[in-house]
Short mmCIF file of C-alpha atoms in Angstrom, two decimals:
data_model
loop_
_atom_site.label_atom_id
_atom_site.label_comp_id
_atom_site.label_asym_id
_atom_site.label_seq_id
_atom_site.Cartn_x
_atom_site.Cartn_y
_atom_site.Cartn_z
CA MET A 1 35.48 -53.70 -123.09
CA ARG A 2 33.77 -55.94 -120.76
CA ALA A 3 35.84 -59.45 -120.82
CA LEU A 4 33.72 -62.48 -120.74
CA VAL A 5 34.83 -66.32 -120.58
CA ALA A 6 31.68 -67.98 -122.63
CA LEU A 7 30.81 -71.80 -122.39
CA SER A 8 28.24 -73.32 -124.70
CA LEU A 9 26.68 -73.16 -128.10
CA ILE A 10 24.84 -73.10 -132.80
CA GLY A 11 25.39 -70.81 -135.79
CA CYS A 12 24.83 -67.18 -139.55
CA GLY A 13 28.23 -67.73 -141.47
CA GLY A 14 31.00 -65.58 -141.31
CA LYS A 15 33.64 -64.23 -143.98
CA ASP A 16 37.06 -65.50 -143.66
CA LEU A 17 39.77 -62.52 -142.90
CA GLY A 18 42.80 -64.79 -143.42
CA THR A 19 45.85 -64.56 -141.62
CA VAL A 20 46.25 -61.84 -139.07
CA PRO A 21 49.33 -59.77 -139.97
CA ASP A 22 51.21 -59.61 -136.82
CA LYS A 23 50.86 -63.33 -136.45
CA PRO A 24 54.27 -65.21 -136.08
CA THR A 25 54.91 -67.06 -139.72
CA ASP A 26 56.09 -70.22 -138.03
CA THR A 27 52.53 -70.74 -136.43
CA ALA A 28 50.79 -70.27 -139.53
CA PRO A 29 48.27 -73.65 -140.23
CA PRO A 30 49.11 -76.05 -142.92
CA PRO A 31 46.73 -75.43 -145.89
CA VAL A 32 43.76 -77.91 -146.20
CA THR A 33 41.99 -78.57 -149.57
CA ASP A 34 38.75 -80.56 -149.92
CA THR A 35 37.91 -83.24 -152.42
CA ASP A 36 37.69 -81.09 -154.98
CA ASP A 37 41.14 -79.42 -154.56
CA ILE A 38 39.44 -76.17 -153.77
CA ALA A 39 41.17 -74.38 -150.57
CA ALA A 40 38.56 -74.75 -147.54
CA PRO A 41 38.55 -72.06 -144.87
CA TRP A 42 40.82 -72.57 -142.06
CA LEU A 43 38.14 -71.16 -139.41
CA SER A 44 34.40 -71.54 -140.12
CA GLY A 45 31.23 -70.90 -138.38
CA GLY A 46 28.78 -68.62 -137.29
CA CYS A 47 26.51 -67.78 -135.02
CA SER A 48 22.68 -68.02 -134.65
CA ALA A 49 19.80 -66.73 -131.98
CA GLN A 50 18.35 -69.18 -129.69
CA ASP A 51 14.95 -70.23 -129.97
CA ASP A 52 13.57 -69.45 -126.99
CA ASN A 53 15.50 -66.12 -126.19
CA ALA A 54 15.85 -63.00 -128.34
CA LEU A 55 19.07 -61.70 -126.42
CA ARG A 56 21.17 -65.02 -126.44
CA TYR A 57 23.20 -66.40 -129.62
CA ASN A 58 24.96 -69.87 -130.11
CA CYS A 59 28.05 -69.74 -131.80
CA VAL A 60 29.86 -72.86 -133.26
CA PHE A 61 33.48 -72.57 -134.97
CA ASN A 62 35.38 -75.31 -136.70
CA LEU A 63 39.28 -75.14 -136.92
CA SER A 64 41.56 -77.09 -139.20
CA ALA A 65 44.04 -77.64 -136.61
CA GLN A 66 43.29 -77.30 -132.81
CA ASP A 67 44.14 -73.93 -131.18
CA SER A 68 42.13 -71.82 -128.82
CA LEU A 69 39.76 -69.38 -129.82
CA GLN A 70 38.64 -65.50 -129.16
CA LEU A 71 35.40 -63.66 -130.20
CA SER A 72 35.27 -59.70 -129.85
CA LEU A 73 31.72 -58.17 -130.21
CA ASP A 74 31.27 -55.02 -131.31
CA GLY A 75 27.87 -52.83 -130.83
CA PRO A 76 26.68 -49.54 -129.76
CA GLY A 77 27.78 -48.47 -126.20
CA ARG A 78 29.43 -52.09 -125.62
CA ASP A 79 32.26 -54.06 -126.38
CA GLN A 80 32.93 -57.75 -125.26
CA LEU A 81 35.40 -60.21 -125.30
CA TYR A 82 34.91 -63.94 -125.23
CA ALA A 83 37.49 -66.57 -124.98
CA SER A 84 37.27 -70.37 -125.52
CA ASP A 85 40.59 -71.63 -124.02
CA ALA A 86 40.24 -75.25 -124.35
CA VAL A 87 42.57 -76.29 -127.51
CA THR A 88 40.34 -78.20 -129.65
CA ASP A 89 39.45 -77.95 -133.49
CA ARG A 90 35.84 -76.83 -132.57
CA HIS A 91 34.67 -74.49 -130.39
CA GLU A 92 31.11 -73.94 -128.96
CA LEU A 93 30.06 -70.08 -127.22
CA THR A 94 26.94 -68.58 -126.27
CA LEU A 95 26.92 -64.62 -126.65
CA TYR A 96 24.59 -62.97 -124.08
CA LEU A 97 24.57 -59.34 -122.30
CA LEU A 98 22.96 -58.03 -125.71
CA THR A 99 20.59 -55.12 -126.06
CA PRO A 100 17.43 -55.86 -128.12
CA SER A 101 16.81 -54.84 -132.02
CA THR A 102 20.58 -54.08 -132.14
CA GLU A 103 23.11 -55.07 -135.06
CA PHE A 104 26.55 -56.28 -133.50
CA THR A 105 29.69 -57.38 -135.63
CA TRP A 106 31.54 -60.33 -134.09
CA ILE A 107 35.24 -61.37 -134.78
CA ALA A 108 36.23 -64.73 -133.95
CA SER A 109 40.19 -65.10 -134.00
CA ALA A 110 42.26 -68.80 -133.85
CA GLY A 111 45.25 -69.97 -135.35
CA GLY A 112 46.38 -66.66 -136.86
CA HIS A 113 43.23 -66.36 -138.94
CA GLN A 114 39.80 -64.50 -138.48
CA LEU A 115 36.38 -64.86 -139.47
CA ALA A 116 33.99 -61.92 -139.17
CA GLY A 117 29.85 -61.55 -139.20
CA THR A 118 27.15 -59.58 -137.99
CA LEU A 119 24.29 -60.38 -136.27
CA THR A 120 20.90 -58.59 -135.21
CA THR A 121 19.10 -59.40 -132.15
CA GLY A 122 15.23 -59.35 -132.01
CA PRO A 123 12.95 -57.31 -129.94
CA LEU A 124 11.99 -57.88 -126.11
CA PRO A 125 8.95 -60.49 -125.75
CA PRO A 126 6.07 -58.95 -123.99
CA ASP A 127 7.01 -60.22 -120.52
CA VAL A 128 9.90 -58.42 -120.22
CA ASP A 129 9.53 -55.37 -122.52
CA ILE A 130 10.75 -53.00 -120.05
CA VAL A 131 11.48 -49.22 -119.95
CA ALA A 132 13.49 -46.99 -118.01
CA ASP A 133 13.31 -43.61 -116.99
CA VAL A 134 17.09 -42.94 -116.47
CA THR A 135 18.90 -39.72 -114.72
CA GLY A 136 22.39 -39.33 -114.05
CA VAL A 137 25.10 -41.57 -115.17
CA GLY A 138 25.88 -44.91 -113.07
CA THR A 139 28.59 -47.06 -113.27
CA ALA A 140 27.52 -50.49 -112.27
CA ASP A 141 27.22 -52.30 -115.93
CA THR A 142 25.02 -55.09 -114.50
CA ILE A 143 22.16 -55.15 -112.53
CA VAL A 144 19.97 -58.22 -112.28
CA VAL A 145 16.08 -57.56 -111.12
CA PRO A 146 13.08 -59.94 -110.97
CA PHE A 147 10.48 -58.13 -113.09
CA GLN A 148 7.66 -59.11 -115.63
CA CYS A 149 5.28 -57.28 -117.51
CA GLY A 150 3.24 -60.54 -118.30
CA ALA A 151 3.91 -64.07 -117.18
CA PRO A 152 5.75 -63.70 -113.79
CA GLY A 153 8.95 -66.16 -112.95
CA HIS A 154 11.61 -63.70 -115.02
CA LEU A 155 14.73 -62.57 -113.81
CA VAL A 156 16.06 -59.53 -116.11
CA ALA A 157 19.61 -57.91 -116.14
CA VAL A 158 19.73 -54.42 -116.95
CA ASP A 159 22.92 -52.09 -117.87
CA GLU A 160 23.56 -48.51 -116.61
CA ARG A 161 21.38 -47.46 -119.44
CA GLY A 162 18.50 -49.09 -118.08
CA GLN A 163 18.50 -51.25 -121.30
CA VAL A 164 17.29 -55.10 -120.77
CA GLU A 165 20.38 -57.00 -121.89
CA TRP A 166 19.60 -60.34 -120.65
CA TYR A 167 16.51 -62.41 -119.29
CA GLN A 168 15.14 -65.82 -118.25
CA ASN A 169 12.18 -67.61 -117.64
CA MET A 170 13.07 -69.19 -114.25
CA THR A 171 10.20 -71.51 -114.29
CA ARG A 172 11.09 -73.06 -117.44
CA ASN A 173 10.95 -76.70 -117.79
CA LEU A 174 10.05 -77.06 -113.98
CA GLY A 175 6.30 -78.20 -114.99
CA ASP A 176 2.88 -76.58 -115.38
CA GLY A 177 2.49 -76.40 -111.85
CA LEU A 178 4.90 -73.13 -111.39
CA ASN A 179 3.69 -71.41 -113.86
CA GLY A 180 2.65 -68.08 -112.93
CA ILE A 181 4.74 -67.87 -109.91
CA ASN A 182 6.70 -64.66 -108.75
CA ILE A 183 10.40 -64.36 -107.85
CA ASP A 184 10.16 -64.12 -104.23
CA GLY A 185 13.66 -63.78 -104.03
CA PHE A 186 16.99 -64.16 -105.51
CA ASP A 187 20.78 -64.57 -105.83
CA ALA A 188 23.08 -63.73 -108.83
CA SER A 189 26.72 -64.15 -109.68
CA ALA A 190 29.11 -64.05 -112.50
CA GLU A 191 28.35 -67.89 -112.96
CA SER A 192 24.84 -68.55 -112.32
CA LEU A 193 21.42 -67.06 -111.36
CA ILE A 194 19.09 -68.42 -108.38
CA GLY A 195 15.31 -67.88 -107.98
CA LEU A 196 13.19 -68.70 -105.66
CA LEU A 197 9.88 -69.32 -107.25
CA GLY A 198 7.39 -68.26 -104.86
CA HIS A 199 7.06 -70.60 -102.04
CA ALA A 200 7.13 -73.90 -104.43
CA GLY A 201 10.87 -74.25 -105.92
CA ILE A 202 14.29 -73.17 -106.69
CA ALA A 203 15.82 -72.77 -110.23
CA GLU A 204 19.18 -72.20 -110.82
CA TYR A 205 20.40 -71.04 -114.50
CA ALA A 206 23.89 -70.13 -116.30
CA TRP A 207 23.90 -66.94 -118.09
CA GLU A 208 24.09 -68.86 -121.34
CA GLY A 209 20.73 -70.29 -120.63
CA GLU A 210 21.64 -73.49 -119.45
CA GLN A 211 19.46 -74.78 -116.28
CA LEU A 212 22.07 -76.13 -113.75
CA GLY A 213 19.47 -77.05 -110.99
CA SER A 214 16.60 -77.08 -109.44
CA ALA A 215 14.77 -78.49 -106.06
CA LEU A 216 10.89 -78.17 -105.70
CA VAL A 217 8.89 -78.59 -102.11
CA GLY A 218 7.40 -81.82 -101.49
CA GLN A 219 9.71 -83.40 -103.97
CA ASP A 220 13.10 -82.35 -102.67
CA TYR A 221 12.39 -80.75 -99.72
CA ASP A 222 9.19 -80.40 -97.19
CA LYS A 223 8.89 -76.69 -96.02
CA PRO A 224 8.18 -73.91 -97.94
CA THR A 225 11.03 -71.46 -99.05
CA HIS A 226 11.06 -67.81 -99.28
CA HIS A 227 12.68 -64.39 -99.33
CA SER A 228 16.11 -65.07 -99.42
CA VAL A 229 19.07 -67.47 -100.74
CA PHE A 230 22.50 -67.26 -100.44
CA ARG A 231 25.65 -68.98 -101.56
CA ARG A 232 29.07 -69.70 -100.29
CA ASP A 233 31.95 -72.28 -100.68
CA GLY A 234 29.47 -74.42 -103.17
CA GLN A 235 26.66 -74.55 -100.70
CA ARG A 236 23.30 -72.69 -100.82
CA PHE A 237 21.26 -71.31 -98.13
CA VAL A 238 17.84 -70.62 -98.38
CA LEU A 239 15.36 -69.40 -95.59
CA ASN A 240 12.08 -71.80 -94.94
CA ALA A 241 9.25 -71.59 -92.70
CA ASP A 242 7.05 -73.76 -90.58
CA ASP A 243 4.01 -73.64 -88.16
CA TYR A 244 4.25 -74.03 -84.44
CA VAL A 245 1.72 -74.83 -82.08
CA GLU A 246 2.00 -72.95 -79.09
CA PRO A 247 -0.27 -72.59 -75.64
CA ASP A 248 -1.51 -68.98 -76.87
CA GLY A 249 -1.47 -70.03 -80.66
CA THR A 250 0.03 -70.97 -84.06
CA TYR A 251 2.89 -69.46 -85.20
CA VAL A 252 4.76 -69.06 -88.61
CA MET A 253 8.62 -69.02 -87.79
CA ASP A 254 11.86 -69.32 -90.04
CA GLY A 255 14.25 -71.76 -90.40
CA ILE A 256 17.29 -71.94 -92.85
CA TYR A 257 17.77 -75.15 -95.40
CA VAL A 258 21.58 -75.79 -96.68
CA PHE A 259 21.83 -77.07 -99.80
CA ASP A 260 25.10 -78.61 -101.78
CA ALA A 261 25.73 -77.64 -105.34
CA ASP A 262 23.41 -80.37 -106.31
CA TRP A 263 20.53 -79.29 -104.53
CA ASN A 264 20.51 -81.51 -101.83
CA VAL A 265 19.42 -80.83 -98.30
CA VAL A 266 22.36 -81.35 -96.53
CA ASP A 267 21.74 -79.17 -93.35
CA GLU A 268 18.83 -77.32 -91.46
CA TRP A 269 18.11 -75.07 -88.49
CA ALA A 270 14.96 -73.64 -87.08
CA LEU A 271 14.42 -70.39 -85.31
CA ARG A 272 12.40 -71.97 -82.94
CA ASP A 273 15.39 -73.99 -81.45
CA ILE A 274 16.18 -70.39 -79.86
CA LEU A 275 13.50 -68.35 -79.67
CA ALA A 276 9.71 -69.70 -78.31
CA PRO A 277 7.29 -67.34 -79.71
CA SER A 278 4.34 -65.58 -77.78
CA GLY A 279 2.14 -62.71 -77.57
CA GLY A 280 -0.30 -63.63 -80.05
CA GLY A 281 -1.30 -61.21 -83.06
CA ALA A 282 -3.66 -61.21 -86.02
CA PRO A 283 -3.36 -64.52 -88.31
CA GLY A 284 -3.19 -64.10 -92.14
CA GLY A 285 -0.61 -61.73 -93.92
CA TYR A 286 2.39 -63.07 -96.04
CA TRP A 287 1.68 -66.61 -94.96
CA GLY A 288 -1.85 -66.88 -94.98
CA SER A 289 -2.57 -69.01 -97.58
CA VAL A 290 -0.05 -71.60 -96.75
CA PHE A 291 -0.15 -71.53 -92.87
CA PRO A 292 -4.23 -70.68 -92.57
CA GLY A 293 -4.79 -69.15 -89.19
CA ALA A 294 -1.42 -68.93 -88.11
CA VAL A 295 0.68 -65.59 -86.74
CA ASP A 296 3.46 -64.52 -88.89
CA TYR A 297 5.62 -64.50 -86.16
CA SER A 298 9.52 -63.52 -87.26
CA HIS A 299 9.04 -62.75 -90.55
CA SER A 300 12.65 -63.38 -91.58
CA ASN A 301 13.61 -61.81 -95.04
CA GLY A 302 17.44 -62.38 -95.57
CA ILE A 303 20.18 -64.74 -94.82
CA TYR A 304 24.15 -63.96 -95.19
CA VAL A 305 26.88 -66.22 -94.65
CA GLY A 306 29.94 -64.86 -93.50
CA ASP A 307 33.64 -66.49 -94.04
CA THR A 308 33.55 -67.50 -90.32
CA SER A 309 30.39 -69.37 -91.04
CA GLU A 310 28.70 -67.20 -89.11
CA TRP A 311 24.98 -66.73 -90.36
CA ILE A 312 23.31 -63.21 -90.38
CA VAL A 313 19.59 -63.52 -90.35
CA SER A 314 17.11 -60.32 -90.68
CA MET A 315 13.78 -60.59 -89.11
CA ARG A 316 11.37 -58.12 -90.22
CA GLY A 317 8.61 -58.84 -88.03
CA LEU A 318 11.00 -58.74 -84.84
CA HIS A 319 12.76 -55.62 -86.26
CA THR A 320 15.91 -57.57 -85.15
CA VAL A 321 19.56 -59.02 -86.65
CA ILE A 322 20.79 -61.96 -85.17
CA GLY A 323 23.92 -63.64 -85.73
CA VAL A 324 23.97 -67.73 -85.37
CA GLN A 325 26.81 -70.30 -85.42
CA GLY A 326 26.55 -71.75 -88.76
CA ALA A 327 29.77 -74.05 -88.71
CA SER A 328 27.63 -77.73 -88.91
CA ALA A 329 30.66 -79.13 -86.88
CA ALA A 330 30.73 -76.95 -84.08
CA PRO A 331 29.36 -78.40 -80.69
CA ASP A 332 26.97 -74.93 -80.43
CA PHE A 333 25.78 -75.18 -84.26
CA GLY A 334 22.60 -73.24 -84.14
CA SER A 335 23.15 -71.13 -81.17
CA LEU A 336 22.53 -67.36 -80.93
CA GLN A 337 25.84 -65.56 -80.97
CA TRP A 338 24.34 -61.87 -81.00
CA ALA A 339 21.44 -59.68 -81.34
CA LEU A 340 21.03 -56.56 -82.89
CA THR A 341 17.74 -54.58 -82.63
CA THR A 342 16.45 -50.98 -81.42
CA SER A 343 12.77 -52.13 -80.97
CA GLY A 344 11.26 -52.50 -77.86
CA PHE A 345 8.82 -55.07 -79.38
CA SER A 346 11.91 -57.26 -79.96
CA PRO A 347 11.78 -60.72 -77.57
CA PHE A 348 15.40 -60.41 -78.33
CA THR A 349 17.74 -58.58 -75.98
CA THR A 350 20.44 -56.32 -77.94
CA ASP A 351 23.93 -57.11 -77.59
CA TYR A 352 24.99 -53.80 -79.19
CA LEU A 353 23.66 -50.23 -78.33
CA VAL A 354 23.13 -48.46 -81.67
CA THR A 355 25.17 -44.90 -81.98
CA SER A 356 26.33 -42.71 -84.43
CA SER A 357 29.48 -41.25 -83.05
CA ASN A 358 30.18 -39.17 -86.41
CA GLY A 359 26.96 -37.61 -86.52
CA ALA A 360 25.71 -39.40 -89.68
CA THR A 361 21.97 -39.45 -88.27
CA ALA A 362 20.25 -37.99 -85.29
CA ASP A 363 18.09 -41.28 -85.46
CA PRO A 364 20.02 -44.06 -84.39
CA SER A 365 17.45 -46.89 -85.21
CA PHE A 366 15.86 -49.01 -87.54
CA SER A 367 12.60 -51.11 -87.99
CA ASP A 368 11.37 -53.77 -90.34
CA GLN A 369 14.63 -54.03 -91.86
CA HIS A 370 15.82 -55.95 -95.14
CA HIS A 371 19.12 -57.01 -96.60
CA ALA A 372 21.45 -57.00 -93.57
CA HIS A 373 25.14 -58.34 -94.57
CA ILE A 374 28.59 -57.74 -94.34
CA GLU A 375 30.23 -56.22 -97.17
CA ASP A 376 33.32 -56.33 -98.12
CA ASP A 377 34.39 -52.95 -96.13
CA GLY A 378 33.72 -55.12 -93.02
CA GLY A 379 30.68 -52.99 -92.46
CA LEU A 380 27.26 -54.19 -91.60
CA TRP A 381 24.78 -52.92 -94.20
CA LEU A 382 21.24 -52.98 -94.47
CA PHE A 383 18.24 -51.68 -95.84
CA ASP A 384 16.22 -49.55 -93.09
CA ASN A 385 12.58 -49.57 -94.37
CA GLY A 386 11.43 -47.38 -91.78
CA ASN A 387 7.55 -48.26 -91.81
CA PHE A 388 6.68 -46.43 -88.66
CA GLY A 389 6.42 -43.15 -90.76
CA GLN A 390 10.00 -42.27 -91.92
CA ASP A 391 11.27 -42.37 -95.18
CA SER A 392 13.73 -45.38 -96.09
CA ARG A 393 17.07 -45.34 -96.08
CA ALA A 394 19.91 -47.55 -96.33
CA LEU A 395 22.89 -47.62 -93.14
CA ARG A 396 26.38 -49.04 -92.74
CA MET A 397 27.25 -49.84 -89.17
CA THR A 398 30.30 -50.69 -87.81
CA LEU A 399 30.19 -53.42 -84.94
CA ARG A 400 32.44 -52.57 -82.10
CA ASP A 401 32.63 -55.54 -79.90
CA ASP A 402 34.91 -53.98 -77.52
CA TYR A 403 32.66 -51.44 -76.51
CA ASP A 404 29.38 -53.41 -77.55
CA VAL A 405 28.23 -50.69 -80.01
CA ALA A 406 26.78 -50.40 -83.42
CA ASP A 407 27.74 -47.33 -84.65
CA ILE A 408 26.25 -45.85 -87.99
CA ASP A 409 28.84 -44.12 -89.88
CA GLN A 410 26.92 -43.81 -93.43
CA VAL A 411 23.22 -43.06 -94.11
CA PHE A 412 21.84 -42.96 -97.61
CA GLN A 413 18.52 -41.13 -97.46
CA LEU A 414 15.68 -41.85 -99.64
CA ASP A 415 12.78 -39.20 -100.33
CA GLU A 416 10.27 -42.12 -100.46
CA LEU A 417 9.14 -44.71 -98.28
CA CYS A 418 9.70 -48.41 -99.27
CA ALA A 419 7.56 -50.50 -97.91
CA VAL A 420 8.65 -54.14 -98.86
CA GLN A 421 12.14 -55.70 -99.52
CA SER A 422 14.68 -53.43 -101.07
CA SER A 423 18.48 -53.73 -100.78
CA VAL A 424 21.75 -51.89 -100.67
CA TYR A 425 25.04 -53.22 -102.39
CA LEU A 426 28.64 -51.54 -101.98
CA LEU A 427 29.99 -51.34 -105.41
CA PRO A 428 33.72 -52.01 -106.30
CA ASN A 429 34.33 -47.91 -106.62
CA ALA A 430 32.88 -47.57 -103.27
CA HIS A 431 29.49 -46.19 -104.53
CA VAL A 432 26.64 -47.55 -102.94
CA LEU A 433 23.47 -49.13 -105.24
CA VAL A 434 20.47 -48.89 -103.41
CA THR A 435 16.60 -50.27 -104.50
CA CYS A 436 13.47 -49.52 -103.73
CA ALA A 437 11.54 -52.62 -104.53
CA GLY A 438 8.21 -50.87 -104.00
CA THR A 439 8.49 -48.29 -106.87
CA GLN A 440 10.93 -50.13 -109.15
CA THR A 441 13.54 -47.28 -108.28
CA ILE A 442 17.40 -48.00 -108.38
CA TYR A 443 19.54 -45.47 -106.84
CA GLU A 444 23.56 -44.75 -106.77
CA PHE A 445 25.13 -43.03 -104.44
CA ASP A 446 28.98 -41.49 -104.71
CA GLY A 447 29.47 -41.41 -100.78
CA ALA A 448 30.55 -38.04 -101.06
CA SER A 449 27.00 -36.33 -102.14
CA PRO A 450 23.85 -36.92 -99.73
CA GLU A 451 21.91 -36.92 -103.22
CA PRO A 452 22.18 -40.13 -105.83
CA ILE A 453 24.28 -39.58 -108.95
CA TRP A 454 22.34 -41.77 -110.80
CA GLU A 455 18.75 -43.30 -110.66
CA VAL A 456 16.47 -45.51 -112.72
CA LYS A 457 12.77 -46.35 -112.40
CA LEU A 458 11.60 -49.32 -114.51
CA SER A 459 8.27 -50.10 -116.12
CA CYS A 460 6.40 -51.99 -118.57
CA ALA A 461 6.29 -50.66 -121.80
CA GLN A 462 2.41 -51.46 -122.31
CA GLY A 463 1.83 -49.74 -118.86
CA GLY A 464 -0.14 -51.39 -116.14
CA ASN A 465 0.65 -52.18 -112.47
CA ALA A 466 4.47 -52.86 -112.21
CA PRO A 467 5.30 -55.90 -110.18
CA LEU A 468 7.68 -55.98 -107.11
CA MET A 469 10.96 -55.82 -108.06
CA VAL A 470 12.53 -57.12 -104.57
CA ARG A 471 16.08 -55.98 -105.00
CA GLY A 472 18.69 -55.07 -107.59
CA GLN A 473 21.88 -57.00 -107.40
CA PRO A 474 25.02 -55.53 -109.14
CA ILE A 475 27.23 -58.24 -110.87
CA PHE A 476 30.89 -57.74 -111.13
CA TRP A 477 32.60 -59.17 -113.98
#
């Protein structure tokens, strides 16, 4: 049973099942009667669908005495338990992670009484009407992806069957100017979801549908944001970009905004502070419409913040991953701590020789990488896009500071080229989740076999060109 703590909601009436048999009799609530001397139910209420979302239900329950409340939800292939721990006579809950066009039975329990009812979810709206081609059996309960089959701007959650169980238009309530904007990057956790709305803004939503905060370029900050957002210790770290005029041309280089929990900028860093661009290049590309005539120089695509406040930044344009001093109180804040690259085109000198001492790969190199980060196992993980002709793969490295070696000890090879974005995540069971963004495919490896044990390819039910999926992020409930 998936356990959830739900907060917030309105609601189809249920049937009072009376007192739970095994409830101690000395805690039974006192009888309550209405003005007509007819016994009123001790527990009443129900659930109703949210107006703008077919897969979320608001529930309200009233008690004749103060107590906590639990609600179990049973449906095909999915059991859930919601808890409202507050001791009160009114409980509001939001039910989510519901599959479309499905009947569920709910049972609310409080004060030794139970109330039961059913609800039937509606069909998916066209914007997120997604179908899945699934092979094998996966272990990730919930995977979040940016995906839309109509109006852009949606984050979607699918289960291990590839079934949509949650969606949210991240541009809602942010003004007409943000309608039709794609999700350029995102971060999801069990608490909330953050979407980067193109280069124009940022929005954060709770799973229950409440907008928790937002920030807009030109209003709350100045530089366009892009690609990656990461959170730690109540702060949000977001990549930004700016153009710099140099003797041999104009270059776009990246930086980092640090936001507090209310989306106020509290710190900032610029790559230009530690690296002067040079060499020229063709203008346009990713930043062509924002910075006309400028060269997309570093093209950073990932920010990760470790528990030591070190920032890890991945730069596709330079085929390099760097470590930056991220502690704002440190005298060397923003300074380069280390660099990792196997490319002769990088302006950085690598601090690590990349090897593979256990023979995991005969090619100890990477290029055009994405999603460089430290996982719970202590390894440096990244997606090696391999845009120099080879198929893409996910890599795990052990950074050996004593030998100045980055040792590739695990490789998860794909049989396709993933030229853009993409990701790799370590699951709690030591399986590995790998996303090829360009083909809208997610793979799960068990670490024992070179072949994936599960894969899902997402597409739009009505056909047409599938959108860029960016990555698939697992949620650990």
